[in-house]
Amino acid sequence: AEGANAERRRVSALLDLLRAVSDERPLALLVDDIHWADDESRRVLDAVTARVESGRVLLVLSARPPVETLGGFAALQRIELQHFDAARVAEFVSRVGPLPADGWAAELPVHLLGASRGLPLTLIELLQRLVDTGALALTDTGWTSTAPRRIGEVLREGMVL
């Protein structure tokens, strides 16, 4: 079938490329959000992962659960990243900028955890949204808010992603 031949050619071309590059130097290839890939792309990547012989190729695939829906990829070595808890959210926010001793700042990590469900990307997007709306500001000395009530309003407006 024409489709099967085209898919075999894609697998072969991708393998040739990976071999050519990894012959010159070690190669790391990251494929992000594989759970959104179409079926043909998944089949091609699955075939490539099964045939990459060189120890000089590191193939990293990222996916959101459930990984079982990913077919052959589920057999690969998995490293599951855990959602942040309140302490990790507080640590993350504090690493971006120190939090003041104000009451709103003590509550901020808990509110962010609830709104982000502990997902780091969502946490980043929520912080950006808070800054964009003026609810928070990041200065040279850390986080500030001239309208702490606005923080809760922005977070209640809905999920970012």
PDB file of C-alpha atoms in Angstrom:
ATOM      1  CA  ALA A   1       0.000   0.000   0.000  1.00  0.00           C
ATOM      2  CA  GLU A   2       1.150   3.519  -0.762  1.00  0.00           C
ATOM      3  CA  GLY A   3       0.606   4.711   2.831  1.00  0.00           C
ATOM      4  CA  ALA A   4       2.662   1.872   4.302  1.00  0.00           C
ATOM      5  CA  ASN A   5       5.509   2.508   1.829  1.00  0.00           C
ATOM      6  CA  ALA A   6       5.519   6.212   2.636  1.00  0.00           C
ATOM      7  CA  GLU A   7       5.618   5.424   6.342  1.00  0.00           C
ATOM      8  CA  ARG A   8       8.558   3.002   5.851  1.00  0.00           C
ATOM      9  CA  ARG A   9      10.394   5.708   3.913  1.00  0.00           C
ATOM     10  CA  ARG A  10       9.824   8.187   6.743  1.00  0.00           C
ATOM     11  CA  VAL A  11      11.155   5.704   9.302  1.00  0.00           C
ATOM     12  CA  SER A  12      14.175   4.975   7.131  1.00  0.00           C
ATOM     13  CA  ALA A  13      14.881   8.676   6.515  1.00  0.00           C
ATOM     14  CA  LEU A  14      14.618   9.523  10.208  1.00  0.00           C
ATOM     15  CA  LEU A  15      16.879   6.608  11.146  1.00  0.00           C
ATOM     16  CA  ASP A  16      19.427   7.679   8.514  1.00  0.00           C
ATOM     17  CA  LEU A  17      19.400  11.217   9.894  1.00  0.00           C
ATOM     18  CA  LEU A  18      19.815  10.060  13.496  1.00  0.00           C
ATOM     19  CA  ARG A  19      22.683   7.749  12.512  1.00  0.00           C
ATOM     20  CA  ALA A  20      24.446  10.435  10.463  1.00  0.00           C
ATOM     21  CA  VAL A  21      24.307  13.004  13.244  1.00  0.00           C
ATOM     22  CA  SER A  22      25.151  10.558  16.050  1.00  0.00           C
ATOM     23  CA  ASP A  23      28.159   9.262  14.077  1.00  0.00           C
ATOM     24  CA  GLU A  24      29.686  12.738  14.429  1.00  0.00           C
ATOM     25  CA  ARG A  25      28.679  13.458  18.046  1.00  0.00           C
ATOM     26  CA  PRO A  26      26.231  12.251  20.700  1.00  0.00           C
ATOM     27  CA  LEU A  27      22.667  13.312  19.986  1.00  0.00           C
ATOM     28  CA  ALA A  28      19.736  14.106  22.249  1.00  0.00           C
ATOM     29  CA  LEU A  29      16.333  14.300  20.601  1.00  0.00           C
ATOM     30  CA  LEU A  30      13.348  15.596  22.564  1.00  0.00           C
ATOM     31  CA  VAL A  31       9.819  15.011  21.322  1.00  0.00           C
ATOM     32  CA  ASP A  32       7.454  16.975  23.535  1.00  0.00           C
ATOM     33  CA  ASP A  33       3.738  16.265  24.044  1.00  0.00           C
ATOM     34  CA  ILE A  34       3.742  12.949  22.174  1.00  0.00           C
ATOM     35  CA  HIS A  35       0.181  12.363  23.405  1.00  0.00           C
ATOM     36  CA  TRP A  36      -0.957  14.988  20.867  1.00  0.00           C
ATOM     37  CA  ALA A  37       0.802  13.370  17.916  1.00  0.00           C
ATOM     38  CA  ASP A  38      -1.277  11.865  15.134  1.00  0.00           C
ATOM     39  CA  ASP A  39      -1.332   8.073  14.686  1.00  0.00           C
ATOM     40  CA  GLU A  40       1.142   8.029  11.786  1.00  0.00           C
ATOM     41  CA  SER A  41       3.677  10.142  13.677  1.00  0.00           C
ATOM     42  CA  ARG A  42       3.368   7.829  16.676  1.00  0.00           C
ATOM     43  CA  ARG A  43       3.911   4.757  14.506  1.00  0.00           C
ATOM     44  CA  VAL A  44       6.992   6.334  12.878  1.00  0.00           C
ATOM     45  CA  LEU A  45       8.478   7.325  16.241  1.00  0.00           C
ATOM     46  CA  ASP A  46       7.632   3.929  17.709  1.00  0.00           C
ATOM     47  CA  ALA A  47       9.457   2.213  14.830  1.00  0.00           C
ATOM     48  CA  VAL A  48      12.433   4.545  15.213  1.00  0.00           C
ATOM     49  CA  THR A  49      12.707   3.950  18.969  1.00  0.00           C
ATOM     50  CA  ALA A  50      12.700   0.208  18.343  1.00  0.00           C
ATOM     51  CA  ARG A  51      15.506   0.466  15.761  1.00  0.00           C
ATOM     52  CA  VAL A  52      17.920   3.074  17.098  1.00  0.00           C
ATOM     53  CA  GLU A  53      21.018   0.968  17.720  1.00  0.00           C
ATOM     54  CA  SER A  54      23.542   3.582  18.712  1.00  0.00           C
ATOM     55  CA  GLY A  55      24.263   4.298  22.338  1.00  0.00           C
ATOM     56  CA  ARG A  56      25.021   7.824  21.168  1.00  0.00           C
ATOM     57  CA  VAL A  57      21.329   8.718  20.738  1.00  0.00           C
ATOM     58  CA  LEU A  58      19.215   9.781  23.681  1.00  0.00           C
ATOM     59  CA  LEU A  59      15.561   9.910  22.739  1.00  0.00           C
ATOM     60  CA  VAL A  60      13.301  11.654  25.243  1.00  0.00           C
ATOM     61  CA  LEU A  61       9.551  11.620  24.778  1.00  0.00           C
ATOM     62  CA  SER A  62       7.255  13.606  27.028  1.00  0.00           C
ATOM     63  CA  ALA A  63       3.595  12.807  27.501  1.00  0.00           C
ATOM     64  CA  ARG A  64       0.789  13.502  29.875  1.00  0.00           C
ATOM     65  CA  PRO A  65      -0.924  10.558  31.545  1.00  0.00           C
ATOM     66  CA  PRO A  66      -2.311   8.098  30.838  1.00  0.00           C
ATOM     67  CA  VAL A  67       0.832   6.756  29.163  1.00  0.00           C
ATOM     68  CA  GLU A  68      -0.927   3.465  28.386  1.00  0.00           C
ATOM     69  CA  THR A  69      -2.663   5.204  25.484  1.00  0.00           C
ATOM     70  CA  LEU A  70       0.698   5.663  23.754  1.00  0.00           C
ATOM     71  CA  GLY A  71       1.042   2.173  22.317  1.00  0.00           C
ATOM     72  CA  GLY A  72       4.631   0.957  21.992  1.00  0.00           C
ATOM     73  CA  PHE A  73       6.021   3.934  23.864  1.00  0.00           C
ATOM     74  CA  ALA A  74       4.572   2.604  27.118  1.00  0.00           C
ATOM     75  CA  ALA A  75       7.319  -0.055  27.141  1.00  0.00           C
ATOM     76  CA  LEU A  76      10.119   2.539  27.280  1.00  0.00           C
ATOM     77  CA  GLN A  77      11.797   3.502  30.529  1.00  0.00           C
ATOM     78  CA  ARG A  78       9.479   5.941  32.255  1.00  0.00           C
ATOM     79  CA  ILE A  79      10.212   8.713  34.681  1.00  0.00           C
ATOM     80  CA  GLU A  80       7.018  10.117  36.123  1.00  0.00           C
ATOM     81  CA  LEU A  81       7.143  13.695  37.306  1.00  0.00           C
ATOM     82  CA  GLN A  82       4.952  14.382  40.287  1.00  0.00           C
ATOM     83  CA  HIS A  83       2.670  17.358  40.646  1.00  0.00           C
ATOM     84  CA  PHE A  84       3.871  20.062  43.018  1.00  0.00           C
ATOM     85  CA  ASP A  85       2.489  20.114  46.532  1.00  0.00           C
ATOM     86  CA  ALA A  86       2.031  23.344  48.515  1.00  0.00           C
ATOM     87  CA  ALA A  87       5.636  23.313  49.727  1.00  0.00           C
ATOM     88  CA  ARG A  88       7.003  22.917  46.184  1.00  0.00           C
ATOM     89  CA  VAL A  89       4.732  25.692  44.890  1.00  0.00           C
ATOM     90  CA  ALA A  90       5.988  27.977  47.690  1.00  0.00           C
ATOM     91  CA  GLU A  91       9.596  27.031  46.907  1.00  0.00           C
ATOM     92  CA  PHE A  92       9.109  27.672  43.196  1.00  0.00           C
ATOM     93  CA  VAL A  93       7.475  31.072  43.718  1.00  0.00           C
ATOM     94  CA  SER A  94      10.184  32.054  46.222  1.00  0.00           C
ATOM     95  CA  ARG A  95      12.942  31.079  43.819  1.00  0.00           C
ATOM     96  CA  VAL A  96      11.469  33.351  41.179  1.00  0.00           C
ATOM     97  CA  GLY A  97      11.328  36.165  43.733  1.00  0.00           C
ATOM     98  CA  PRO A  98      11.179  36.453  47.510  1.00  0.00           C
ATOM     99  CA  LEU A  99       7.715  36.704  49.033  1.00  0.00           C
ATOM    100  CA  PRO A 100       7.093  39.476  51.575  1.00  0.00           C
ATOM    101  CA  ALA A 101       5.882  38.790  55.111  1.00  0.00           C
ATOM    102  CA  ASP A 102       2.399  40.081  54.180  1.00  0.00           C
ATOM    103  CA  GLY A 103      -0.704  37.942  54.731  1.00  0.00           C
ATOM    104  CA  TRP A 104      -1.540  37.694  51.030  1.00  0.00           C
ATOM    105  CA  ALA A 105       1.945  36.288  50.350  1.00  0.00           C
ATOM    106  CA  ALA A 106       1.517  33.519  52.921  1.00  0.00           C
ATOM    107  CA  GLU A 107      -1.723  32.456  51.217  1.00  0.00           C
ATOM    108  CA  LEU A 108      -0.439  32.806  47.635  1.00  0.00           C
ATOM    109  CA  PRO A 109       1.149  29.322  47.315  1.00  0.00           C
ATOM    110  CA  VAL A 110      -2.015  27.622  48.566  1.00  0.00           C
ATOM    111  CA  HIS A 111      -4.173  29.558  46.110  1.00  0.00           C
ATOM    112  CA  LEU A 112      -1.750  28.839  43.273  1.00  0.00           C
ATOM    113  CA  LEU A 113      -1.737  25.140  44.144  1.00  0.00           C
ATOM    114  CA  GLY A 114      -5.534  25.026  43.986  1.00  0.00           C
ATOM    115  CA  ALA A 115      -5.672  26.855  40.668  1.00  0.00           C
ATOM    116  CA  SER A 116      -2.760  24.996  39.033  1.00  0.00           C
ATOM    117  CA  ARG A 117      -3.475  21.525  40.491  1.00  0.00           C
ATOM    118  CA  GLY A 118       0.279  21.359  41.047  1.00  0.00           C
ATOM    119  CA  LEU A 119       1.156  21.400  37.348  1.00  0.00           C
ATOM    120  CA  PRO A 120       4.377  23.402  36.892  1.00  0.00           C
ATOM    121  CA  LEU A 121       3.487  24.770  33.445  1.00  0.00           C
ATOM    122  CA  THR A 122       0.090  25.926  34.685  1.00  0.00           C
ATOM    123  CA  LEU A 123       1.766  27.484  37.715  1.00  0.00           C
ATOM    124  CA  ILE A 124       4.077  29.484  35.460  1.00  0.00           C
ATOM    125  CA  GLU A 125       1.160  30.593  33.282  1.00  0.00           C
ATOM    126  CA  LEU A 126      -0.857  31.633  36.334  1.00  0.00           C
ATOM    127  CA  LEU A 127       2.014  33.704  37.715  1.00  0.00           C
ATOM    128  CA  GLN A 128       2.365  35.388  34.334  1.00  0.00           C
ATOM    129  CA  ARG A 129      -1.366  36.048  34.236  1.00  0.00           C
ATOM    130  CA  LEU A 130      -1.230  37.588  37.714  1.00  0.00           C
ATOM    131  CA  VAL A 131       1.589  39.866  36.572  1.00  0.00           C
ATOM    132  CA  ASP A 132      -0.145  40.721  33.287  1.00  0.00           C
ATOM    133  CA  THR A 133      -3.342  41.712  35.111  1.00  0.00           C
ATOM    134  CA  GLY A 134      -1.464  43.804  37.666  1.00  0.00           C
ATOM    135  CA  ALA A 135      -2.476  41.594  40.591  1.00  0.00           C
ATOM    136  CA  LEU A 136       1.209  40.810  41.219  1.00  0.00           C
ATOM    137  CA  ALA A 137       4.446  42.501  40.314  1.00  0.00           C
ATOM    138  CA  LEU A 138       7.977  41.161  40.397  1.00  0.00           C
ATOM    139  CA  THR A 139      10.521  43.807  41.362  1.00  0.00           C
ATOM    140  CA  ASP A 140      14.221  43.690  42.167  1.00  0.00           C
ATOM    141  CA  THR A 141      13.306  42.983  45.791  1.00  0.00           C
ATOM    142  CA  GLY A 142      10.694  40.280  45.115  1.00  0.00           C
ATOM    143  CA  TRP A 143       6.951  39.866  44.722  1.00  0.00           C
ATOM    144  CA  THR A 144       4.608  42.751  45.523  1.00  0.00           C
ATOM    145  CA  SER A 145       0.893  43.337  45.237  1.00  0.00           C
ATOM    146  CA  THR A 146      -0.953  46.620  45.450  1.00  0.00           C
ATOM    147  CA  ALA A 147      -4.264  44.772  45.058  1.00  0.00           C
ATOM    148  CA  PRO A 148      -4.080  41.477  46.981  1.00  0.00           C
ATOM    149  CA  ARG A 149      -7.819  40.818  46.536  1.00  0.00           C
ATOM    150  CA  ARG A 150      -7.261  40.873  42.783  1.00  0.00           C
ATOM    151  CA  ILE A 151      -5.050  37.760  43.119  1.00  0.00           C
ATOM    152  CA  GLY A 152      -7.995  35.591  44.165  1.00  0.00           C
ATOM    153  CA  GLU A 153     -10.224  37.103  41.489  1.00  0.00           C
ATOM    154  CA  VAL A 154      -7.719  36.374  38.733  1.00  0.00           C
ATOM    155  CA  LEU A 155      -7.195  32.817  39.954  1.00  0.00           C
ATOM    156  CA  ARG A 156     -10.956  32.203  40.133  1.00  0.00           C
ATOM    157  CA  GLU A 157     -11.445  33.415  36.554  1.00  0.00           C
ATOM    158  CA  GLY A 158     -10.585  29.964  35.338  1.00  0.00           C
ATOM    159  CA  MET A 159      -7.849  27.659  34.239  1.00  0.00           C
ATOM    160  CA  VAL A 160      -5.130  28.951  31.964  1.00  0.00           C
ATOM    161  CA  LEU A 161      -4.501  25.731  30.044  1.00  0.00           C
TER     162      LEU A 161
END
